[in-house]
Coordinates of C-alpha atoms in Angstrom, one line a residue:
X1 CA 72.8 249.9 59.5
X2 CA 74.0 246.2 59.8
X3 CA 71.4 245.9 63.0
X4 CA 68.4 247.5 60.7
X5 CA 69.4 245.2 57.5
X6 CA 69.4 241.8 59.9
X7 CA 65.8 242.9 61.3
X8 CA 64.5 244.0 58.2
X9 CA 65.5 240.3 57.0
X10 CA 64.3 238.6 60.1
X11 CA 60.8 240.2 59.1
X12 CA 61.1 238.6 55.5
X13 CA 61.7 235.4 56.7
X14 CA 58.8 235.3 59.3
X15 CA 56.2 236.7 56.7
X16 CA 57.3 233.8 54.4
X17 CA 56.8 231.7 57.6
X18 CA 53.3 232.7 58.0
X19 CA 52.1 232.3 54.1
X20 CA 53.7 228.4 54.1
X21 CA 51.9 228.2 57.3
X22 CA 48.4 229.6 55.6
X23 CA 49.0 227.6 52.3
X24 CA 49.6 224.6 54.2
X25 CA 46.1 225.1 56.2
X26 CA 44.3 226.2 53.0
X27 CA 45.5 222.4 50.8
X28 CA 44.8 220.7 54.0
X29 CA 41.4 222.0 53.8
X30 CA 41.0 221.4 50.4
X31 CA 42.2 217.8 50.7
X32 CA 39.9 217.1 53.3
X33 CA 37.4 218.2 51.7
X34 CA 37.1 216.8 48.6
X35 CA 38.0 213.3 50.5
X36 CA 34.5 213.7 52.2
X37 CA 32.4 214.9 48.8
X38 CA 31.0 212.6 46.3
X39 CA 32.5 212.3 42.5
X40 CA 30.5 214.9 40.4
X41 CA 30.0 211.9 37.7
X42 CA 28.5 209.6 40.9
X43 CA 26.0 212.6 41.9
X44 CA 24.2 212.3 38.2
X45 CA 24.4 208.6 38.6
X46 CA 23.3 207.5 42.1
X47 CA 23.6 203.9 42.7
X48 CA 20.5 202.4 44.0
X49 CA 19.4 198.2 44.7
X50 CA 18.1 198.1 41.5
X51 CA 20.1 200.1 38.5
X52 CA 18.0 201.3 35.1
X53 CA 19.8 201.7 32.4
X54 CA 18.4 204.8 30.4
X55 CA 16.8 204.0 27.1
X56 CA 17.7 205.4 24.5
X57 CA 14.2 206.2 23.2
X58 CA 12.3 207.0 25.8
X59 CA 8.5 206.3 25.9
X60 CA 6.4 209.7 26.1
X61 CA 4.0 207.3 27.8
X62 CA 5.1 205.1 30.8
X63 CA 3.7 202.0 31.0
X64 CA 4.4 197.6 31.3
X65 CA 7.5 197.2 29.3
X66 CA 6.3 193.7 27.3
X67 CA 10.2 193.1 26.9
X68 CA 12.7 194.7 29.6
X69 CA 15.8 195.4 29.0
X70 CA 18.2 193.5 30.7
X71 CA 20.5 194.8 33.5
X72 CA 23.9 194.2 34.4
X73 CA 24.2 191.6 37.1
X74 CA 26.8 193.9 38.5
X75 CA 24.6 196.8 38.6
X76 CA 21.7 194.6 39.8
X77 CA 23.3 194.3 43.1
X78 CA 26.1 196.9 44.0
X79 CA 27.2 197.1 48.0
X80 CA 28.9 200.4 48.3
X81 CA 31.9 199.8 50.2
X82 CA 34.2 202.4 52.0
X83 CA 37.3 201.5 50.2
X84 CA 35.5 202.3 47.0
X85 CA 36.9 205.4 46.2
X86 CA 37.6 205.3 42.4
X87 CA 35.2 205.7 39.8
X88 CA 35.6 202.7 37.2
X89 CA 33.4 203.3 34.0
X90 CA 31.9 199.8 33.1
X91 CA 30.6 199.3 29.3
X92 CA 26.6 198.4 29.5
X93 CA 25.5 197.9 25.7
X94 CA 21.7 198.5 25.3
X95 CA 20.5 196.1 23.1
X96 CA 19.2 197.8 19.4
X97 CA 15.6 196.2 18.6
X98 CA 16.3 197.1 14.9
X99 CA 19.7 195.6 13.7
X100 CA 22.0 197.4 11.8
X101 CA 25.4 197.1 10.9
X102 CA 26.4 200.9 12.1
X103 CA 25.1 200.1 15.8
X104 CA 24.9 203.3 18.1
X105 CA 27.6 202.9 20.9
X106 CA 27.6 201.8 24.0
X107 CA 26.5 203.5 27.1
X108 CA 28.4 203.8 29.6
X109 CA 27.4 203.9 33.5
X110 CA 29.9 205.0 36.1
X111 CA 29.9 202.2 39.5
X112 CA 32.5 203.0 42.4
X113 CA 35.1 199.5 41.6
X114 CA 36.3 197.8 44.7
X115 CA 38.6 195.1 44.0
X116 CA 36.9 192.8 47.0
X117 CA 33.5 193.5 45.7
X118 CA 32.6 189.8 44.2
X119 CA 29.7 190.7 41.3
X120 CA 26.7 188.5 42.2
X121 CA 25.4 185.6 40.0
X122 CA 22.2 186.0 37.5
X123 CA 19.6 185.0 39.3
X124 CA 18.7 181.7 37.2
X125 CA 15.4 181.1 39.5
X126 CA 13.7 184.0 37.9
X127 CA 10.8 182.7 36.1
X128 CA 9.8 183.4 32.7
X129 CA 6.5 182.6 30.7
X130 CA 7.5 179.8 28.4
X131 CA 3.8 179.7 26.9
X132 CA 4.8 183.1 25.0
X133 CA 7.0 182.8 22.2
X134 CA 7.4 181.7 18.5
X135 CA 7.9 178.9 16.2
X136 CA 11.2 179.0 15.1
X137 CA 13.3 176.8 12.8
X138 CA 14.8 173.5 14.1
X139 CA 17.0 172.4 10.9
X140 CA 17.8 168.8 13.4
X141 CA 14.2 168.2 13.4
X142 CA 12.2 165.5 15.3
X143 CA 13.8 163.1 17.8
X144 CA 12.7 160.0 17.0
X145 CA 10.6 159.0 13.9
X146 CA 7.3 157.0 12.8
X147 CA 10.2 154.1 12.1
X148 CA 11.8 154.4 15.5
X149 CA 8.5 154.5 17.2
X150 CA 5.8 151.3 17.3
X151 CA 3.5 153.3 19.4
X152 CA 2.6 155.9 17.0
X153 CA -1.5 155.1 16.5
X154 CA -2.5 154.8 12.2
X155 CA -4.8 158.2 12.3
X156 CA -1.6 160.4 13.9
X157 CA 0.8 158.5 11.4
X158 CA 1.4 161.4 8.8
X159 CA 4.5 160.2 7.0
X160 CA 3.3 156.2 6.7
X161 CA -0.1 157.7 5.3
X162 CA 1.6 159.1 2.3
X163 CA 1.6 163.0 3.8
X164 CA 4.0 164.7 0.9
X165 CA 5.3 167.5 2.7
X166 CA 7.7 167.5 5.5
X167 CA 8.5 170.9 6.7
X168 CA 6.3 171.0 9.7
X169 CA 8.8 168.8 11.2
X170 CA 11.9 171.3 11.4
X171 CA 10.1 173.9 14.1
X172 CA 10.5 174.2 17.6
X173 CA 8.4 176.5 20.5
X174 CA 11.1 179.4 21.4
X175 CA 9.8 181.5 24.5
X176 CA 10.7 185.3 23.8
X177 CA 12.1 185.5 27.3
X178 CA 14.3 182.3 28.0
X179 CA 15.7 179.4 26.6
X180 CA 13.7 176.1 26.7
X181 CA 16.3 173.3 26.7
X182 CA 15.1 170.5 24.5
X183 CA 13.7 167.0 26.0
X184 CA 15.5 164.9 27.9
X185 CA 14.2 161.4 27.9
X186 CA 17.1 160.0 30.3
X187 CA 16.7 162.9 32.6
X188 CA 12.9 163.0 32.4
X189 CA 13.1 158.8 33.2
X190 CA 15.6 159.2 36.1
X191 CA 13.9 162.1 37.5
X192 CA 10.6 159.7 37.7
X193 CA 11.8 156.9 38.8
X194 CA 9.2 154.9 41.0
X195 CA 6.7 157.2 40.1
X196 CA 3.3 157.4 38.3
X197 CA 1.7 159.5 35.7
X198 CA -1.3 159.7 34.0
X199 CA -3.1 162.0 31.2
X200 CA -6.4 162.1 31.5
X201 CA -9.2 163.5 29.3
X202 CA -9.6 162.5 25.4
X203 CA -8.6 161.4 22.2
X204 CA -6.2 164.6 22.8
X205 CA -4.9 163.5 25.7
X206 CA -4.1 159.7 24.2
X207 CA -2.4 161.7 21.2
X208 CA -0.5 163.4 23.5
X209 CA 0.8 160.1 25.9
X210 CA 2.0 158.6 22.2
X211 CA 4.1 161.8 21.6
X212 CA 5.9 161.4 24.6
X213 CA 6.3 158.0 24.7
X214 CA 7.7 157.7 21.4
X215 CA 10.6 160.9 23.1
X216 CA 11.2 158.6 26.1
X217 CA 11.5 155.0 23.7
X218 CA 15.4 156.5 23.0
X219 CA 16.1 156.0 25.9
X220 CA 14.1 152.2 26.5
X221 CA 10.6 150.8 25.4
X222 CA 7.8 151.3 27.6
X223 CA 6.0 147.8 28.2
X224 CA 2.8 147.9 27.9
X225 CA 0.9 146.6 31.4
X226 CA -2.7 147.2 30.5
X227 CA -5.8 148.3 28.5
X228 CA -9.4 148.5 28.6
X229 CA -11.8 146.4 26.5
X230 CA -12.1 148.8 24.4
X231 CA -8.1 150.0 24.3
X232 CA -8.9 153.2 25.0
X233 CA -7.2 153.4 28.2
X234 CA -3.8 152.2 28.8
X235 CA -0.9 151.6 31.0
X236 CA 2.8 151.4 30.2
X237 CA 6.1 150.3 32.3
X238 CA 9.9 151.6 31.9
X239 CA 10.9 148.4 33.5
X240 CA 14.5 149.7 34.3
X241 CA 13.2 152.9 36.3
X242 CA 9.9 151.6 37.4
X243 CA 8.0 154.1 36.1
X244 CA 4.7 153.4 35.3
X245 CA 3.0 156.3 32.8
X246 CA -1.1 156.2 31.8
X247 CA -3.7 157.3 29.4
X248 CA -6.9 157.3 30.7
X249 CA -9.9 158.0 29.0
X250 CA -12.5 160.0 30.0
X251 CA -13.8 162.6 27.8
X252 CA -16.1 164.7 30.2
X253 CA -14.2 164.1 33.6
X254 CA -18.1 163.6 35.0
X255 CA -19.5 160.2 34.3
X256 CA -21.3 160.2 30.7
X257 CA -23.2 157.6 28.7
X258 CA -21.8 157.7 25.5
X259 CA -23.8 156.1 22.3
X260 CA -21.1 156.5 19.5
X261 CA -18.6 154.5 17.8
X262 CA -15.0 154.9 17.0
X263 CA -15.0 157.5 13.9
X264 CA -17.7 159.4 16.2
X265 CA -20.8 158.3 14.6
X266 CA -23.6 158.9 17.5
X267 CA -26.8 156.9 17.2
X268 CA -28.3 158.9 20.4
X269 CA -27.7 162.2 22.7
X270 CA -24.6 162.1 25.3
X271 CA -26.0 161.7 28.9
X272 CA -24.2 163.7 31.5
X273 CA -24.3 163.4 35.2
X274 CA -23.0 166.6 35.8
X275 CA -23.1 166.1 39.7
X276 CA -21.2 162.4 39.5
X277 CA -17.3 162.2 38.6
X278 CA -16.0 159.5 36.4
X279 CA -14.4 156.8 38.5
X280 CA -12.2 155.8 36.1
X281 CA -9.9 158.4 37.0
X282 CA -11.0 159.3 40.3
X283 CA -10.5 155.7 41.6
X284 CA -6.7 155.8 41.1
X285 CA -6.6 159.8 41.7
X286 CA -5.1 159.0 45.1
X287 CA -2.3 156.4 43.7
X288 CA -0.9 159.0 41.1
X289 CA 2.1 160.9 41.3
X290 CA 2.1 163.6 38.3
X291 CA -1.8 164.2 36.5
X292 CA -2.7 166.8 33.3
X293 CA -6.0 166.4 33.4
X294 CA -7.9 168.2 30.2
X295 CA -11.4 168.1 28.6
X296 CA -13.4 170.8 26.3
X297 CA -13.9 169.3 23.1
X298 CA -16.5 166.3 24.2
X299 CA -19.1 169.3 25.7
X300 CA -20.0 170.7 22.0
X301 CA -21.8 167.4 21.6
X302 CA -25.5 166.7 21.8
X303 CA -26.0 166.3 25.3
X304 CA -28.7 165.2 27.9
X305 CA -27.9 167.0 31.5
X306 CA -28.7 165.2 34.6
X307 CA -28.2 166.7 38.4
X308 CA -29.5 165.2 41.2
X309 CA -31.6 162.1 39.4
X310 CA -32.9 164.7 37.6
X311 CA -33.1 166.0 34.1
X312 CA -32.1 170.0 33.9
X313 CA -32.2 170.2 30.2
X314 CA -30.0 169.6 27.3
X315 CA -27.4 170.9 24.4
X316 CA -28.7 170.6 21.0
X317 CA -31.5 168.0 21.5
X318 CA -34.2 169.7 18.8
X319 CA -36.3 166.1 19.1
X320 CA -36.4 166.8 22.8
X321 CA -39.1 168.5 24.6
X322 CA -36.0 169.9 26.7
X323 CA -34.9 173.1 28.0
X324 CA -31.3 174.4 25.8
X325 CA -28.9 175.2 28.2
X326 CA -26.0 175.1 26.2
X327 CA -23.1 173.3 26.2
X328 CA -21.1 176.6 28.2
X329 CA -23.4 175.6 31.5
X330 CA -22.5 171.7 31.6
X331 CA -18.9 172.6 31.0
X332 CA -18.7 175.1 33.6
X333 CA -20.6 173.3 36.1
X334 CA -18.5 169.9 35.5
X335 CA -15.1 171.8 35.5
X336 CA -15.9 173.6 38.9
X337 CA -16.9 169.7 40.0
X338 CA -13.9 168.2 38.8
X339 CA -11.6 171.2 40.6
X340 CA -13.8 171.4 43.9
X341 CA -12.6 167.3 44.1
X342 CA -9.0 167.8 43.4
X343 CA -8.6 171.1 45.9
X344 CA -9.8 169.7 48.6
X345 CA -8.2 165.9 48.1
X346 CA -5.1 166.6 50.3
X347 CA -3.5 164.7 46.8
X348 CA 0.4 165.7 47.6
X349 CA 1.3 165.0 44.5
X350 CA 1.6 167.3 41.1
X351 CA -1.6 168.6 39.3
X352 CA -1.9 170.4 35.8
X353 CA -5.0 171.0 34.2
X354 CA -4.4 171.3 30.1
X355 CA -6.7 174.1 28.4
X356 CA -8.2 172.6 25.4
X357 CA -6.2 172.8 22.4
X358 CA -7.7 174.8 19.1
X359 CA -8.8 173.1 16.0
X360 CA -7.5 174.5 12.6
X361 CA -10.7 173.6 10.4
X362 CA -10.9 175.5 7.3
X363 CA -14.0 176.0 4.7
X364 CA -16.2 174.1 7.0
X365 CA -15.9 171.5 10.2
X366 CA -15.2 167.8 11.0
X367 CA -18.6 166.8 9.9
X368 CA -19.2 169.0 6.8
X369 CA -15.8 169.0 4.5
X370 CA -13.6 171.2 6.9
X371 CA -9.7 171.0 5.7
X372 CA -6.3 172.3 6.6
X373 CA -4.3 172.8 3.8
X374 CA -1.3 174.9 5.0
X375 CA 2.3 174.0 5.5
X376 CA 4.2 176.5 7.7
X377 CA 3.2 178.0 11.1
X378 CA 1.8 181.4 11.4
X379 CA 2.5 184.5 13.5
X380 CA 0.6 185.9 16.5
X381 CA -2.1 187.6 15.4
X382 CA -2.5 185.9 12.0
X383 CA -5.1 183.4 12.7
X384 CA -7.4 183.7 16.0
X385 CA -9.3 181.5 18.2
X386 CA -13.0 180.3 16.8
X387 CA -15.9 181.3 18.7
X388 CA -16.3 178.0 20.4
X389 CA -12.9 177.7 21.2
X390 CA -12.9 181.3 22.9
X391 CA -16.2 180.1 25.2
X392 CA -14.1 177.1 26.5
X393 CA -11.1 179.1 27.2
X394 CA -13.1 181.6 29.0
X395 CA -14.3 178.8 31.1
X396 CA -11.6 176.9 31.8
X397 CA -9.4 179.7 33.0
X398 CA -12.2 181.4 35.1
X399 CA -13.0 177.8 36.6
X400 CA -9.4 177.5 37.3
X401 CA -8.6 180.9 38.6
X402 CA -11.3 180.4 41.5
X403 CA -10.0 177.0 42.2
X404 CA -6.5 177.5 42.6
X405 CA -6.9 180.3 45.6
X406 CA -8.3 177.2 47.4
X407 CA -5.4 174.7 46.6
X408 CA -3.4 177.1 47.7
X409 CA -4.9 177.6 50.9
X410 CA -4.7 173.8 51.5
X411 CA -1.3 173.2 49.9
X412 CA -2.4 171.2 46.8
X413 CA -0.3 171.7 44.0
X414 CA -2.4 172.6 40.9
X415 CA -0.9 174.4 38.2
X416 CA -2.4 175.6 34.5
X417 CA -0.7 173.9 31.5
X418 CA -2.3 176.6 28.9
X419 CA -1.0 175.3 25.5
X420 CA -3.8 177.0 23.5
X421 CA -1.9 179.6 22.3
X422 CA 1.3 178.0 22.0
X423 CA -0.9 175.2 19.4
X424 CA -2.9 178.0 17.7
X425 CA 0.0 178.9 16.1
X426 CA 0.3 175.5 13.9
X427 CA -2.8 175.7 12.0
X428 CA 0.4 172.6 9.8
X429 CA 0.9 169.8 12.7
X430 CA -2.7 168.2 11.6
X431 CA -3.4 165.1 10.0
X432 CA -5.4 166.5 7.3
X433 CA -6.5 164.0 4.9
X434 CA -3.7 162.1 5.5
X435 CA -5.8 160.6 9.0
X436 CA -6.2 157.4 6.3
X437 CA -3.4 155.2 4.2
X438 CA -2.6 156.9 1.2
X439 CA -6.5 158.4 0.6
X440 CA -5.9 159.7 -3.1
X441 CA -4.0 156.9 -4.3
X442 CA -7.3 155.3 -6.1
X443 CA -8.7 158.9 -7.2
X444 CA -6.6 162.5 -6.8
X445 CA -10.0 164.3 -6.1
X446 CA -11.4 161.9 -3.8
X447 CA -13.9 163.2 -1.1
X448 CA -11.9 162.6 2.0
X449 CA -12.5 163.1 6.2
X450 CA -10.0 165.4 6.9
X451 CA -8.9 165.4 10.7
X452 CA -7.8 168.7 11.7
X453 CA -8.0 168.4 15.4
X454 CA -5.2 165.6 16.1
X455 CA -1.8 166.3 15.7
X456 CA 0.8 164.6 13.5
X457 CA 3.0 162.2 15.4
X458 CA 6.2 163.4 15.1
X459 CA 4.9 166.8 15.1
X460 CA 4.1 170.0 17.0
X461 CA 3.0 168.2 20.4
X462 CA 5.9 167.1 20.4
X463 CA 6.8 170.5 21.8
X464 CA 4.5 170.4 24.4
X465 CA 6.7 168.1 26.5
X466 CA 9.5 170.1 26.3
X467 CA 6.9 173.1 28.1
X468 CA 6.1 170.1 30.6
X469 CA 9.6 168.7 31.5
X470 CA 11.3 172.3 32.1
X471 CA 8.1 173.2 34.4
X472 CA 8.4 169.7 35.8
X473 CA 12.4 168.4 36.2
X474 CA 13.8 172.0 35.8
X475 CA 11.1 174.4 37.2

C-alpha cells in the first residue's frame, strides 16, 4: 500500500515537472518574441528621413504648401539605433493659423528615445525668400536722421521740406518665412574692407547710394573722392576701412545722347545706341568688387534707336518720319546687351541686377498733376503694378532668366535683386509735394510737382539695404 502511495506520488511530482518545464518553454517564447516585434504605436508611426507631422485640416486637394509647417529638428533627422527600445512620446505642437485663447492640444508623435542619440541642429543655411513678406511696425524707427545725415540730397529731404506726417518712418520689410536682422553699418564696413562698390543706373540708383550712406555715417563719414561735372556721378571713401563705394550715372546702361535738364525738361528726342555700352560704367566694370546695376525708367522716354550706324526707328517721335518700335524693343535689346557683357566678363566679383522700382502716381503722372497722398503701407493685393511697370518687369526678368544659365556655366556671380514687389507695397515713402521747401507755405492750394517716384530719405529704401546686407555679409 505504502509502495503504491510513494509511486502514485512519484507520478505527481514528475507531471508538475513536465508543466514548469512547458511553461517555462512557452514565456521563453513569448519573451523572445515580442523582443524581435516592433511597438504596435511605432507600426502606425514609421519613422522615416524626413517626419510629417499630420495636419490637422487636411487639404481635399494636395498641392505647394505657400507656408509649411515646421518640423521638429528631432524628427527631421532620427538614426534608429539598436539600443532604442523604449517608446518616448515627444510633444510636437502644430501651430493654429487662427489664434484663440482655447488652442486645440498638442499632438503627439511617438520616436524610439536613445539617451546617446544627440538631436541635430536646425539647419540655419536653409534659404528663404526675403523679397516676400509685409510691412510691419518698427515703433524704434529710422537709424539715423535728415540731422545726423549731410548727404541727404534737398528733393529726398521730406522732413526739412515741411512733410507733416511722420508715420511712414516706423515700418520695417518682415519676410513671412525668416527673420531679416536689421543693418549693420560696422559689420557691413568691416566686411568690405578694401573693397569697391558701385550702383549703377539712375536718379534711383543715386537715391539709393544716399540711403545707405547715411546707415553706414553711424559708424564714420564717407569722404567724398570725386564727381562728375555735372555731380551726377560720385565717389566716396571710409578712410578707416578703405572702402571706396560709387554712384554712377547712367540711365540706359547703352551709351545715350541726352538733351534735358535737371527737372527733366527735354528740348529734343533721347538717342540710343542700342549696340554700344556706356563706358562710364564699363571702363571701371573690371576694378569693381560688388555692382547693382538697374535701369527701366529712362526707356519710356522719347527715343531715337540707332544699331549698327544706323537708324531702326524710334519711341514716341510723332514729328519723325520714323518707324514706332516702342520703348519694350530698345529695352529688351539693351538689357540682353548689357547681360551678354557681364556673363561672359570672367568679372570674379559680385553682380546684382535691381528690377525697376514702381511709381505710386495717383489721378494722373509726373507730367500732368499725378500725386500721392496716402500715409500708411498697403497689403498685397491692394494696389497692383501699372501697365508700364508690368512690360518692364516682364522684360527684365525674362532678360535675366536667359542670362543667368550662362553665368553660371562660366562661374560669374549674377544674382536678381527684385525689390519691385517689396516697394509696391509703399505707395507712403514718396516725396510728394514735399520734393520742394515748404511748397504751400505762400498759398495752401498751390499747384505743385509732386514727385512720386523717389523715395523719402529716411524712408522705405532704407529697407532695401537690410535685403542687400543679409544676401551679401549673411547669405
Amino acid at each position: 500500500m505504502k509502495l503504491k502511495w510513494f509511486r502514485n506520488k512519484q507520478n505527481h511530482m514528475l507531471l508538475k515537472l513536465v508543466v514548469a518545464i512547458l511553461l517555462m518553454g512557452f514565456a521563453f517564447c513569448l519573451v523572445f518574441f515580442r523582443s524581435t516585434t516592433v511597438s504596435p504605436i511605432l507600426e502606425q508611426t514609421p519613422i522615416a528621413r524626413k517626419s510629417v507631422v499630420p495636419n490637422p485640416n487636411p487639404n481635399p486637394n494636395p498641392g505647394p504648401n505657400p507656408n509649411p509647417k515646421p518640423v521638429s529638428p528631432i524628427l527631421e533627422e532620427t538614426n534608429i539605433s539598436q539600443k532604442s527600445v523604449v517608446p518616448i512620446p515627444i510633444p510636437i505642437p502644430i501651430p493654429n493659423p487662427n489664434p484663440n485663447p482655447n488652442p486645440n492640444p498638442p499632438v503627439y508623435v511617438q520616436v524610439q528615445g536613445n539617451e546617446d542619440q544627440v538631436p541635430p541642429k536646425e539647419n540655419f543655411e536653409e534659404k528663404c525668400n526675403l523679397l516676400t513678406g509685409d510691412w510691419i511696425p518698427n515703433p524704434s524707427g529710422p537709424t539715423y536722421t535728415n540731422r545726423s545725415c549731410s548727404l541727404i540730397e534737398s528733393h529726398q529731404n521730406c522732413i526739412d521740406n515741411g512733410r507733416p506726417d511722420t508715420g511712414y518712418l516706423y515700418w520695417r520689410w518682415n519676410p513671412r518665412d525668416c527673420e531679416l536682422p536689421p543693418f549693420d553699418p560696422e559689420r557691413f564696413l568691416e566686411t568690405m574692407r578694401d573693397k569697391t562698390w558701385a550702383l549703377i543706373g539712375d536718379s534711383i540708383s543715386r537715391n539709393h547710394v544716399q540711403s545707405l550712406l547715411c546707415m553706414l555715417s553711424q559708424v564714420e563719414q564717407a569722404v567724398q573722392v570725386y564727381h562728375d561735372e555735372d555731380y551726377r556721378s560720385k565717389r566716396w571713401k571710409f578712410p578707416s576701412y578703405n572702402f571706396t563705394i560709387s554712384v554712377i550715372w547712367s540711365p540706359f546702361l547703352v551709351k545715350a545722347d541726352i538733351f534735358e535738364d535737371f527737372n527733366g525738361v527735354s528740348t529734343s528726342e533721347v538717342e540710343l545706341y542700342l549696340d554700344k555700352l556706356d563706358k562710364k560704367w564699363t571702363d571701371q566694370y573690371q576694378n569693381l568688387d560688388y555692382m547693382i546695376i538697374s535701369s527701366g525708367k529712362w526707356f519710356l522716354k522719347s527715343s531715337i534707336y540707332h544699331e549698327n550706324d544706323t537708324v531702326l526707328g524710334c519711341h514716341y517721335c510723332p514729328k519723325r518720319n520714323l518707324t514706332e518700335l516702342g520703348f519694350d524693343f530698345a529695352y529688351r535689346k539693351s538689357l540682353r546687351f548689357v547681360l551678354d557683357f557681364i556673363v561672359s566678363s570672367n568679372h570674379k566679383g559680385l553682380i546684382f541686377f535691381r528690377t525697376s522700382t514702381p511709381d505710386h502716381f495717383e489721378n494722373g503722372e509726373w507730367s500732368n498733376g499725378g500725386s500721392c497722398l496716402r500715409t500708411a503701407p498697403v497689403k498685397e493685393g491692394e494696389m497692383e503694378l501699372k501697365d508700364l511697370n508690368r512690360i518692364l518687369r516682364k522684360v527684365e526678368l525674362e532678360e535675366f532668366e536667359r542670362a543667368a544659365f550662362k553665368a553660371s556655366e562660366n562661374g560669374v556671380n549674377l544674382k536678381l535683386l527684385d525689390l519691385t514687389m517689396l516697394s509696391l507695397l509703399r505707395p507712403d515713402g514718396h516725396p510728394g509735394p514735399y520734393r520742394e521747401f515748404y511748397p504751400y507755405a505762400k498759398d495752401k492750394n498751390a499747384t505743385v510737382q509732386n514727385d512720386c517716384l523717389h523715395w523719402c530719405l529716411p524712408g522705405p529704401i532704407d529697407s532695401w539695404n537690410d535685403v542687400i546686407m543679409e544676401m551679401v555679409v549673411n547669405g
